[in-house]
mmCIF file of C-alpha atoms in Angstrom:
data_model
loop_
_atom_site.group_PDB
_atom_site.id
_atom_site.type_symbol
_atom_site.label_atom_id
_atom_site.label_comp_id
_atom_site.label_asym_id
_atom_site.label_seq_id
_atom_site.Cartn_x
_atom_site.Cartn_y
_atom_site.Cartn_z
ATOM 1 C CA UNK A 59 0.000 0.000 0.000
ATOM 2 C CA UNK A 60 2.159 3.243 -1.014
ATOM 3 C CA UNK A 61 -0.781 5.789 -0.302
ATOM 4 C CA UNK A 62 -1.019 6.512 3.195
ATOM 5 C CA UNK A 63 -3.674 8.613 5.040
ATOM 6 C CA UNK A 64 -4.025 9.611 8.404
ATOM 7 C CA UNK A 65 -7.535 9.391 9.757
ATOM 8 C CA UNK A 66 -8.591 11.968 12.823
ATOM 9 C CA UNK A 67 -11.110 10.604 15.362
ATOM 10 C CA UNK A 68 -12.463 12.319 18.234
ATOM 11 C CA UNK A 69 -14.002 9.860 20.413
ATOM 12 C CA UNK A 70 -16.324 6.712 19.984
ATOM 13 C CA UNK A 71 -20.211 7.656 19.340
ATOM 14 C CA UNK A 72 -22.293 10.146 17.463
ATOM 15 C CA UNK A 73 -23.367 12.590 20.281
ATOM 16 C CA UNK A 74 -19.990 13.076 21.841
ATOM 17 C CA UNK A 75 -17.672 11.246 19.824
ATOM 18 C CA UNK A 76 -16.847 10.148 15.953
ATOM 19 C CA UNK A 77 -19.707 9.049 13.949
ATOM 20 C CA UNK A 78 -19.249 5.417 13.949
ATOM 21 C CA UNK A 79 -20.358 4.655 10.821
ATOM 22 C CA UNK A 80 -19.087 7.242 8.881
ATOM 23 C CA UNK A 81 -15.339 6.230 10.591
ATOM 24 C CA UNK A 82 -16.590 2.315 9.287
ATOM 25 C CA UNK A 83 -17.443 3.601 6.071
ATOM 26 C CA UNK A 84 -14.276 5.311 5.485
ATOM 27 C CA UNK A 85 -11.519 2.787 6.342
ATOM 28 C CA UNK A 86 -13.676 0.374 4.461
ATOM 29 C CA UNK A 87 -13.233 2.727 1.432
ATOM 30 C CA UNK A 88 -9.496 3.119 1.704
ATOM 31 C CA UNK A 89 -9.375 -0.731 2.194
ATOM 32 C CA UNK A 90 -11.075 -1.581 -1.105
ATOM 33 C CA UNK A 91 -9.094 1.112 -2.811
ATOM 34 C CA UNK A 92 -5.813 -0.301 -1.282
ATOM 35 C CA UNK A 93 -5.199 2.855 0.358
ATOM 36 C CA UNK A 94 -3.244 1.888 3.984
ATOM 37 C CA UNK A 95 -3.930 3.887 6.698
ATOM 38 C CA UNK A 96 -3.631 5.128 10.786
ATOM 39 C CA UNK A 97 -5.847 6.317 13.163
ATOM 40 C CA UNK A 98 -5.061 9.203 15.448
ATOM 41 C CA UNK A 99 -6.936 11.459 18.065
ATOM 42 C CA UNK A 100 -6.290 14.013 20.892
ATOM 43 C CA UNK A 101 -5.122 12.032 23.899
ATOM 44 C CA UNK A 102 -7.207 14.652 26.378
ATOM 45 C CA UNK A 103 -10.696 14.504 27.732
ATOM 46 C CA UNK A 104 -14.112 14.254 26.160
ATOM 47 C CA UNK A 105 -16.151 17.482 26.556
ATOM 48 C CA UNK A 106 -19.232 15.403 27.880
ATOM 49 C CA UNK A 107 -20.419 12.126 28.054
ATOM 50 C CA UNK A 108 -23.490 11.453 26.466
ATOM 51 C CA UNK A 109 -25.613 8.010 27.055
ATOM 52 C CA UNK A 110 -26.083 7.304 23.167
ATOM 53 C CA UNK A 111 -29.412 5.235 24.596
ATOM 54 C CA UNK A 112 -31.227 8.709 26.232
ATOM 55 C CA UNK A 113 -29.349 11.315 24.697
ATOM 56 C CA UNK A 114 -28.561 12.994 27.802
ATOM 57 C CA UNK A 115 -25.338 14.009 29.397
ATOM 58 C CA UNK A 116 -23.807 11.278 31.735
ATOM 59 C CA UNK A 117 -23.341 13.254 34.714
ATOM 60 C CA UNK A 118 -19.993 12.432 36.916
ATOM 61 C CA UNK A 119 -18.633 10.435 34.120
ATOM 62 C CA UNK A 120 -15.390 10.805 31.959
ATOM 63 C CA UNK A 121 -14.139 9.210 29.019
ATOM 64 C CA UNK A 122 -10.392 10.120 27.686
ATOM 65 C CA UNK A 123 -10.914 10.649 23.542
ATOM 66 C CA UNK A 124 -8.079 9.061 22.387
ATOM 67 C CA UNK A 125 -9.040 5.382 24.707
ATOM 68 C CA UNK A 126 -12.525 5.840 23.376
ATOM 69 C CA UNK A 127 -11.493 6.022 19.519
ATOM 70 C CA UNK A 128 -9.140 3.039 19.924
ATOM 71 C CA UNK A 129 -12.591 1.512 20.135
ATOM 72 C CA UNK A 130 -13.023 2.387 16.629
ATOM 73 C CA UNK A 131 -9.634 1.388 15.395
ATOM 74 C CA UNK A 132 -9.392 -1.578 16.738
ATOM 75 C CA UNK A 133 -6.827 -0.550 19.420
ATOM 76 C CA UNK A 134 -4.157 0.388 16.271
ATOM 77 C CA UNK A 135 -4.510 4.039 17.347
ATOM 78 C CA UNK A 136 -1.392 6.946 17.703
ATOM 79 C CA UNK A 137 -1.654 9.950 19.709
ATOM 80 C CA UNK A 138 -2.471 13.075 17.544
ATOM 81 C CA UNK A 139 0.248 14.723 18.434
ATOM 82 C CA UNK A 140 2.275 12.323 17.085
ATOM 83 C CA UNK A 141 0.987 12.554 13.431
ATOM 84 C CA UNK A 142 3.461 13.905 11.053
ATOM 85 C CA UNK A 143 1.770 15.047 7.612
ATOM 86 C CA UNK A 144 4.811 14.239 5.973
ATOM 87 C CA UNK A 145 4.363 10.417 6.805
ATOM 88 C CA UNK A 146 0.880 10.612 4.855
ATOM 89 C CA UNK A 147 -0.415 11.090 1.361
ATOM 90 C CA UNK A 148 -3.502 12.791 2.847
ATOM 91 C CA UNK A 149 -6.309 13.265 6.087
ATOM 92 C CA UNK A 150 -9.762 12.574 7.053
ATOM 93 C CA UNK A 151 -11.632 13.916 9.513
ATOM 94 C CA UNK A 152 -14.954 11.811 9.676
ATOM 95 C CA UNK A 153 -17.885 13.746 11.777
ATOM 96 C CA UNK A 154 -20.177 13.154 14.706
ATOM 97 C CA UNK A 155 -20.287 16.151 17.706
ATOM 98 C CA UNK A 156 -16.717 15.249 18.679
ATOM 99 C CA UNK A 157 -15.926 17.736 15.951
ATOM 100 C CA UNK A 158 -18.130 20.229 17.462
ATOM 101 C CA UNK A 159 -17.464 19.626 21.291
ATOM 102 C CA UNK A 160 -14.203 18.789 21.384
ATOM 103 C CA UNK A 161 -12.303 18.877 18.210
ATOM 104 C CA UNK A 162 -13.802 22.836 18.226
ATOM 105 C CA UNK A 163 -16.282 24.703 20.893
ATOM 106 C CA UNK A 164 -18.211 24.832 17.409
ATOM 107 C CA UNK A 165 -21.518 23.512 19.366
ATOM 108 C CA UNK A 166 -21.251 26.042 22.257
ATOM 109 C CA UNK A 167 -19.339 29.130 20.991
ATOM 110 C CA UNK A 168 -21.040 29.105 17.120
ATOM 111 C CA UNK A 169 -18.938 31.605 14.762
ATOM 112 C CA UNK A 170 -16.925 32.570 17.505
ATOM 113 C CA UNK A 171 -15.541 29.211 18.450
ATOM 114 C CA UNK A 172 -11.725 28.313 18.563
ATOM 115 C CA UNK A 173 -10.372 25.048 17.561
ATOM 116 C CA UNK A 174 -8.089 22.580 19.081
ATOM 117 C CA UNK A 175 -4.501 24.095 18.918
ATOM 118 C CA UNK A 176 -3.273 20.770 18.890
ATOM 119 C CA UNK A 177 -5.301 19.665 15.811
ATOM 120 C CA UNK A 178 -4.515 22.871 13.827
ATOM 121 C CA UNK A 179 -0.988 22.453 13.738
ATOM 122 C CA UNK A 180 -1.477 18.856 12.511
ATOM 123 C CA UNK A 181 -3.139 20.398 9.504
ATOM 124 C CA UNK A 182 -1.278 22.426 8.888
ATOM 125 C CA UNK A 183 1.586 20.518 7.339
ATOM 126 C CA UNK A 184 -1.038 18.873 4.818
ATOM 127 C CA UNK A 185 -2.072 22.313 4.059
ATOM 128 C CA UNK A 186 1.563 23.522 3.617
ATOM 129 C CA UNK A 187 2.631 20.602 1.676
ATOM 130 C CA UNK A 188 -0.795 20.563 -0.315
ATOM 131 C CA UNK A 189 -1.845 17.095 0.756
ATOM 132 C CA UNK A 190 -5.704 16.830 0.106
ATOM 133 C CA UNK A 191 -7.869 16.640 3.138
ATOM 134 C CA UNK A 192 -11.208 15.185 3.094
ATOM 135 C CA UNK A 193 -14.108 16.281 5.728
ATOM 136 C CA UNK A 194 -17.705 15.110 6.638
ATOM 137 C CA UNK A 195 -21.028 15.575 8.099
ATOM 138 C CA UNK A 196 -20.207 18.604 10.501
ATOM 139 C CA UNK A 197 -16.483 18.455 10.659
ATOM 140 C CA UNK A 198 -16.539 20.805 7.588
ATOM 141 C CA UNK A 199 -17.419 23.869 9.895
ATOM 142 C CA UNK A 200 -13.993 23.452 11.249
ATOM 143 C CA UNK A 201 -12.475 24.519 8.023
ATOM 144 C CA UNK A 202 -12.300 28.328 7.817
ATOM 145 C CA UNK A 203 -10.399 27.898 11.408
ATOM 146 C CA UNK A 204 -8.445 25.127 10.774
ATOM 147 C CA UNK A 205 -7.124 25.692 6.869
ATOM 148 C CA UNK A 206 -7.991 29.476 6.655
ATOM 149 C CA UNK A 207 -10.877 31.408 5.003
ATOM 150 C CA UNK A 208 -12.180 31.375 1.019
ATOM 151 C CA UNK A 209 -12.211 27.716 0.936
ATOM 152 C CA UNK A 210 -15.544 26.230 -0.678
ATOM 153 C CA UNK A 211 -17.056 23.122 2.224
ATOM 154 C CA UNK A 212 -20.454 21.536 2.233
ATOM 155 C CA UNK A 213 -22.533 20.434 5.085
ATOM 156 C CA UNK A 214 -25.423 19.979 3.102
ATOM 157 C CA UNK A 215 -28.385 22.672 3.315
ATOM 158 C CA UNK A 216 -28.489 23.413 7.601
ATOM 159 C CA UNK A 217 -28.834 27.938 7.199
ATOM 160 C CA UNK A 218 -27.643 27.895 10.937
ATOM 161 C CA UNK A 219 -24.450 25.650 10.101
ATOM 162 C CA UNK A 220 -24.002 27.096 6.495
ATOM 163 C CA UNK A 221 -24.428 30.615 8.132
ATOM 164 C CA UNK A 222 -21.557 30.053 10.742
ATOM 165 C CA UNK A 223 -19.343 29.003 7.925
ATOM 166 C CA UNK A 224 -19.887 32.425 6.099
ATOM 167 C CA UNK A 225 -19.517 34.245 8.920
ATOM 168 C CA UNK A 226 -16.207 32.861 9.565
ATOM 169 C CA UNK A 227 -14.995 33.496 6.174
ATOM 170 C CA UNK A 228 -15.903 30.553 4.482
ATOM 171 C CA UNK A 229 -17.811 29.636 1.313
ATOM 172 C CA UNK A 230 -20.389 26.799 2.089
ATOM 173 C CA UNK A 231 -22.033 25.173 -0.929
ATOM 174 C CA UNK A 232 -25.428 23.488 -0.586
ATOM 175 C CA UNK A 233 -24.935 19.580 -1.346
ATOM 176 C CA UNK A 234 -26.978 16.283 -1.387
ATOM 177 C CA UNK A 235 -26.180 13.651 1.123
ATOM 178 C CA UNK A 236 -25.053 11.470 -2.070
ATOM 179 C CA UNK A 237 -22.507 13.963 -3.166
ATOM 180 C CA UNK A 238 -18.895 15.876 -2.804
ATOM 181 C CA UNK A 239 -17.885 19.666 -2.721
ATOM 182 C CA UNK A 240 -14.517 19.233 -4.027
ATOM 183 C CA UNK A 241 -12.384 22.670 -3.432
ATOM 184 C CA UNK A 242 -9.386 22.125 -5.997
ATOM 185 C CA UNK A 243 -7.491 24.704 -5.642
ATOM 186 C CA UNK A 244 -7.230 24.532 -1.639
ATOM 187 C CA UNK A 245 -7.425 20.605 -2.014
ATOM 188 C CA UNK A 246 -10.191 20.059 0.407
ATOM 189 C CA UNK A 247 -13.402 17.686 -0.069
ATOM 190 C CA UNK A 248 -16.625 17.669 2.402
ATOM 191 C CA UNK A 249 -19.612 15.886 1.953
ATOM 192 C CA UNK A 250 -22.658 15.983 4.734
ATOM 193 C CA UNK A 251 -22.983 12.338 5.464
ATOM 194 C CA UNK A 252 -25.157 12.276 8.605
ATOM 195 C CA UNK A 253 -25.994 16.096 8.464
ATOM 196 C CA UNK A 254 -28.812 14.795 5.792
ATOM 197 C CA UNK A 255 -28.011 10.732 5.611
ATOM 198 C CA UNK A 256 -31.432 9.217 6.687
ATOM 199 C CA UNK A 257 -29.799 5.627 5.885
ATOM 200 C CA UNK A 258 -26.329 3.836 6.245
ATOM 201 C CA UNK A 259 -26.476 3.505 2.590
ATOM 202 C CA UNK A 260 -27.015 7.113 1.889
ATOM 203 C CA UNK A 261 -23.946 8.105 3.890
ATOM 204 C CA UNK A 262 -21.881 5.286 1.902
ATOM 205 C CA UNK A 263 -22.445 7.159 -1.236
ATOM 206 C CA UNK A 264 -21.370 10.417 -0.625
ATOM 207 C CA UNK A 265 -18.068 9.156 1.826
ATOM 208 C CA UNK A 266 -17.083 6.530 -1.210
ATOM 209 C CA UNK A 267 -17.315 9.461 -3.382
ATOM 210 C CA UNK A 268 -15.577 11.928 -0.822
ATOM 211 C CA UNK A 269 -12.690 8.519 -0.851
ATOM 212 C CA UNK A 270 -12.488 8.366 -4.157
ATOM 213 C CA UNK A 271 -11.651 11.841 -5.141
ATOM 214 C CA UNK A 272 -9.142 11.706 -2.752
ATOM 215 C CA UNK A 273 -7.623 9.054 -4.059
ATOM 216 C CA UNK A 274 -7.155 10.874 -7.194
ATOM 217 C CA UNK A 275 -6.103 13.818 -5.516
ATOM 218 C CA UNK A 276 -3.476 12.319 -4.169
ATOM 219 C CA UNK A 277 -1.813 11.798 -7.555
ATOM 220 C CA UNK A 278 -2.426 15.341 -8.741
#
């Protein structure tokens, strides 16, 4: 496998985590295309605990982010800050509110939230090397913070999210759930996945795509 791509997760779960099977549906993706890849996330604590059962916060209880994404990867996880952008071909950030509560204080602070200093300067060295980065579901909002303003994102139709994102500096584009905003010239890709997916199968579509592209990208 010569390509290589890092994959950020930020905890194990929808409401407080990554989106579990938009993480699935992603290393399945690189897998078929051949693509190898490792897993990284923020060894620090979740913002919240949420039982995924009642949707309510978990009071008293703490989970550690990067312990709870090793769920996801199988226990083949690396601490973020040990990702080195010039070990990879490319990055994915998958979604879920990890990306909003503790990736970002996106789901508390709005327009006016800061993101993870640790995470930044990870992207950083894609972005300064050009190495495409792919992003889904709500993870896109991260963008104008992360990689800088003017760069084109989707998160599907939401006016509050695609609001924030102008407001920021960035350029959302309205999407379908089965379909990519690819921004060539800044090398990013976003597609809303669970923002809009009302099936498993819908989300496969647009992260295949999202996989795909990146694939290509890569070569470019």
């Amino acid at each position: 496998m010569s390509k290589q791509v890092a994959v950020i997760l930020s905890g194990c779960g929808v409401f407080d985590g990554s989106e579990i099977h938009e993480t699935t549906l992603t290393l399945l993706r690189l897998d078929q295309l051949g693509i190898g890849y490792r897993c990284f996330a923020p060894d620090i604590a979740q913002h919240h605990v949420i039982d995924h059962r009642s949707g309510e916060v978990a009071e008293g209880e703490s989970r550690n982010v990067l312990e709870e994404s090793a769920r996801l990867a199988r226990g083949e996880i690396s601490p973020l800050d040990e990702l080195e952008a010039g070990d990879f071909d490319a990055a994915i950030l998958p979604g879920g509110f990890g990306a909003a509560k503790t990736l970002s204080t996106f789901a508390a602070a709005g327009d006016e939230m800061e993101v993870l200093g640790e995470l930044a300067e990870v992207l950083a060295g894609f972005r300064e090397a050009r190495k495409p980065i792919g992003l889904m579901c709500i993870s896109p909002v991260l963008v104008p913070r992360l990689l800088g303003p003017g760069i084109a994102v989707t998160i599907g139709h939401d006016p509050s999210v695609a609001g924030a994102i102008s407001a920021m500096g960035g350029l959302h584009r309205s999407c379908g759930v089965e379909d990519i905003v690819v921004d060539f010239e800044n090398r990013v890709i976003t597609t809303p996945a669970y923002m809009l997916a009302t099936r498993i199968s819908e989300a496969a579509t647009g992260i295949f795509k999202l996989v795909d592209r990146l694939d290509e990208m890569m070569d470019l």
